[in-house]
Structures are given as C-alpha cells and as structure tokens.
Amino acid sequence: MKNSEIFRTIKSLLGSLVAFALTWFFNMPLPMIILIPIAVYAGVYMISKPVIKIGSLRLSDVEGEEMKSLMKDAYEDLEILDKTGKKIQDGTVRELASELYQSGISIFEHLQKNPEKIGLARRFINYYLDTAAGLLGKYQKLIFSRVRGESVEKAKTDIVSGLTILTRAFDQQYERLMQGEIMDITTDVKVLEQTLRSEE
C-alpha cells in the first residue's frame, strides 16, 4: 500500500471516529450511531482521492478505457522523469531529464487541446516516454549500486547518449503534432505578404 493510500485511510478512519464520538455524545439512535460514521468514512475517503494530472490535463477527464490506460502509463513515466531526474547529482543527466519532462508535459498539454491527435502520439507514449523513464531508472540504479568499472562507465555514457537522442525524438514528436498550426502560421504570413503587396 502506498503512503498516500495509507494517509487517505487514516484520515477516513479519524473522520469516522470523530463522527462516532459525536453521535454517541449526543445520544443519537443506534442506527444513526452506526450509519453516520460509515458515511463520514466513505465521504472523506472519496474526497481525499488524489487528482492525477499530466500538465493541466486531469486523468479523470480522459475518455475511453484504453485512452485512460495510455494516459496513466504516460503519467507514471513522466513522474519518474521528474522525481528521478531531480535526485540525480550529475548536471548533464539532470538537465536531460528536466528537458524530457518539460517536453512531455508540453506534448500532453497540446494533446489536451487537440484530442483528435492522441492517435499520433501513441508511439511516443508507448515507446519513447517509456524508454526515457526506463533509461533514467537504470542510470539511478547504476549510481546507487556504487559499482565502479569500465563497463559501468560505458553504460552511463550510453544512457546519456540515449537520453540525448530521446530529447530530439520528443522535440520531433512535438513538431509533428504542431504541424497543422505551423502550416496555418505559414499560410497566414503568406496571405499577409500578398495583401501588403496588393495594397502597394
């Protein structure tokens, strides 16, 4: 059981105990003494449920079970990039992790505004994002293992190379998703230039 789940349960139990004590103190009928604490427990438990967000997108707002599963996986990977990246001492790796996290958030905010493009991002979510989180996790394990040697140093270098490649992949994915907007801007500028020329 996760810490957040334990705290949620404890808050709910405390709320129901307070409700029980109050109903007992005010000499309420036995059914009320039983039902009110149960209702308080359920209410506090539901209210204290954490809201999972990717950028400004609430996971509960995503439609379709497959899409919710996809977005949940992405959330977990982004959380790994953020939390693990902040713990890493090496400035280069920490910067790469931060860059990947920020790019990932930008992509998901774009997908929130343009849900019709989610299909285009499936490979990004299932492969690139998952690979980035995996590489960062492996890097952290290597660091904490405190094993030294040529093969470990080579593995660290390979992970940095992989993260660098992934930053380009994230940028390309974002550019691909933004293609329609980029074309609109180009068209607007051309129309503006033509309008200006016709007025001269």
XYZ file of C-alpha atoms in Angstrom:
200
model
C 0.000 0.000 0.000
C 1.398 3.409 -0.984
C 1.948 6.141 1.616
C -0.765 8.311 0.056
C -3.234 5.412 0.333
C -2.285 4.837 3.989
C -2.777 8.545 4.832
C -6.080 8.532 2.977
C -7.288 5.552 5.027
C -6.068 7.099 8.302
C -7.875 10.392 7.541
C -11.057 8.470 6.782
C -10.802 6.434 9.991
C -10.180 9.554 12.081
C -13.182 11.248 10.496
C -15.415 8.264 11.222
C -14.140 8.045 14.831
C -14.950 11.721 15.398
C -18.399 11.177 13.864
C -18.921 8.119 16.093
C -17.895 10.064 19.212
C -20.244 12.943 18.349
C -23.214 10.677 17.609
C -22.575 8.791 20.857
C -22.162 12.037 22.833
C -25.480 13.431 21.544
C -27.293 10.160 22.369
C -28.455 9.554 18.814
C -30.349 6.364 17.977
C -28.219 3.255 17.374
C -28.774 3.187 13.570
C -27.503 6.785 13.366
C -24.501 5.944 15.569
C -23.606 3.245 13.033
C -24.583 4.905 9.728
C -23.139 8.412 10.208
C -19.534 7.242 10.885
C -19.728 4.880 7.890
C -20.957 7.723 5.680
C -18.224 10.037 7.005
C -15.565 7.373 6.327
C -16.774 6.919 2.735
C -17.060 10.670 2.167
C -13.594 11.512 3.494
C -12.103 8.582 1.574
C -13.636 9.766 -1.718
C -12.824 13.455 -1.180
C -9.188 12.749 -0.339
C -8.635 10.732 -3.515
C -5.649 12.324 -5.281
C -6.211 14.004 -8.630
C -3.734 12.715 -11.191
C -2.751 15.382 -13.701
C -0.436 15.499 -16.661
C 0.315 19.174 -17.118
C -3.146 20.695 -16.819
C -4.920 17.537 -18.100
C -6.800 15.617 -15.400
C -6.579 11.885 -15.994
C -10.226 11.528 -14.954
C -11.210 13.810 -17.885
C -9.756 11.426 -20.479
C -12.381 9.372 -22.298
C -12.239 5.679 -23.155
C -10.657 2.915 -21.071
C -7.772 2.334 -23.480
C -7.027 6.061 -23.544
C -7.174 6.286 -19.743
C -4.750 3.378 -19.508
C -2.450 5.020 -22.046
C -2.521 8.351 -20.224
C -1.985 6.656 -16.837
C 1.128 4.915 -18.192
C 2.345 8.226 -19.546
C 1.697 9.930 -16.206
C 3.764 7.301 -14.397
C 6.619 7.694 -16.875
C 6.539 11.496 -16.602
C 6.510 11.229 -12.817
C 9.627 9.015 -12.980
C 11.353 11.549 -15.239
C 10.514 14.385 -12.863
C 11.203 12.768 -9.493
C 14.194 10.658 -10.505
C 15.695 13.493 -12.528
C 15.623 15.839 -9.533
C 17.535 13.309 -7.398
C 20.398 12.818 -9.853
C 23.628 14.638 -8.989
C 25.131 14.690 -12.495
C 24.177 18.052 -14.014
C 24.023 16.792 -17.611
C 21.703 13.887 -16.821
C 19.552 16.038 -14.531
C 19.230 18.656 -17.302
C 18.313 15.988 -19.888
C 15.684 14.537 -17.544
C 14.226 18.004 -16.946
C 14.170 18.710 -20.680
C 12.411 15.403 -21.386
C 9.888 16.064 -18.628
C 9.105 19.590 -19.874
C 8.764 18.368 -23.475
C 6.493 15.550 -22.315
C 4.281 17.994 -20.423
C 4.110 20.280 -23.490
C 3.069 17.354 -25.671
C 0.312 16.339 -23.256
C -0.987 19.873 -22.916
C -1.145 20.029 -26.716
C -2.992 16.692 -26.785
C -5.450 18.007 -24.224
C -6.327 20.896 -26.525
C -6.307 18.646 -29.610
C -7.619 15.217 -28.520
C -8.033 14.162 -32.154
C -4.220 13.950 -32.337
C -3.853 11.440 -29.498
C -3.581 8.601 -32.018
C -0.490 10.282 -33.489
C 1.163 10.269 -30.065
C 0.614 6.576 -29.310
C 4.169 5.586 -30.283
C 5.562 8.478 -28.259
C 3.679 7.299 -25.161
C 4.244 3.568 -25.604
C 7.871 3.679 -26.691
C 9.762 6.963 -26.351
C 8.364 8.067 -22.997
C 8.603 4.569 -21.555
C 12.199 4.208 -22.794
C 13.184 7.573 -21.299
C 11.788 6.601 -17.890
C 13.482 3.201 -18.118
C 16.888 4.647 -19.014
C 16.712 7.166 -16.197
C 15.747 4.433 -13.738
C 18.689 2.299 -14.896
C 21.036 5.266 -14.549
C 19.877 5.830 -10.991
C 20.389 2.126 -10.155
C 23.926 2.267 -11.551
C 24.724 5.316 -9.432
C 23.286 3.821 -6.245
C 24.985 0.455 -6.827
C 28.334 2.169 -6.252
C 29.942 -0.402 -8.522
C 32.859 1.050 -10.450
C 34.479 -0.191 -13.578
C 34.856 0.291 -17.265
C 31.585 -1.442 -18.167
C 29.614 0.681 -15.678
C 31.134 3.900 -17.022
C 30.347 2.753 -20.582
C 26.744 2.029 -19.547
C 26.430 5.523 -18.019
C 27.788 7.079 -21.221
C 25.356 5.006 -23.294
C 22.451 6.131 -21.115
C 23.435 9.798 -21.553
C 23.602 9.222 -25.334
C 20.193 7.556 -25.248
C 18.658 10.419 -23.272
C 20.171 12.912 -25.729
C 18.636 11.009 -28.651
C 15.309 10.934 -26.827
C 15.301 14.731 -26.378
C 15.464 15.006 -30.182
C 12.713 12.387 -30.525
C 10.488 14.303 -28.081
C 11.090 17.546 -29.994
C 10.301 15.844 -33.313
C 7.109 14.382 -31.854
C 6.013 17.812 -30.641
C 6.837 19.339 -34.024
C 4.840 16.589 -35.765
C 1.853 17.282 -33.526
C 2.167 21.032 -34.158
C 2.412 20.609 -37.951
C -1.123 21.884 -38.578
C -0.543 25.014 -36.508
C 2.824 25.609 -38.203
C 1.190 25.360 -41.635
C -1.532 27.785 -40.509
C 1.119 30.303 -39.431
C 2.974 29.931 -42.746
C -0.272 30.417 -44.664
C -1.210 33.465 -42.570
C 2.194 35.066 -43.231
C 1.936 34.394 -46.998
C -1.568 35.878 -47.116
C -0.330 38.880 -45.143
C 2.581 39.391 -47.574
C 0.259 39.107 -50.589
C -2.214 41.536 -49.033
C 0.567 44.019 -48.348
C 1.889 43.727 -51.940
C -1.585 44.221 -53.406
C -2.014 47.434 -51.400
C 1.258 48.960 -52.672
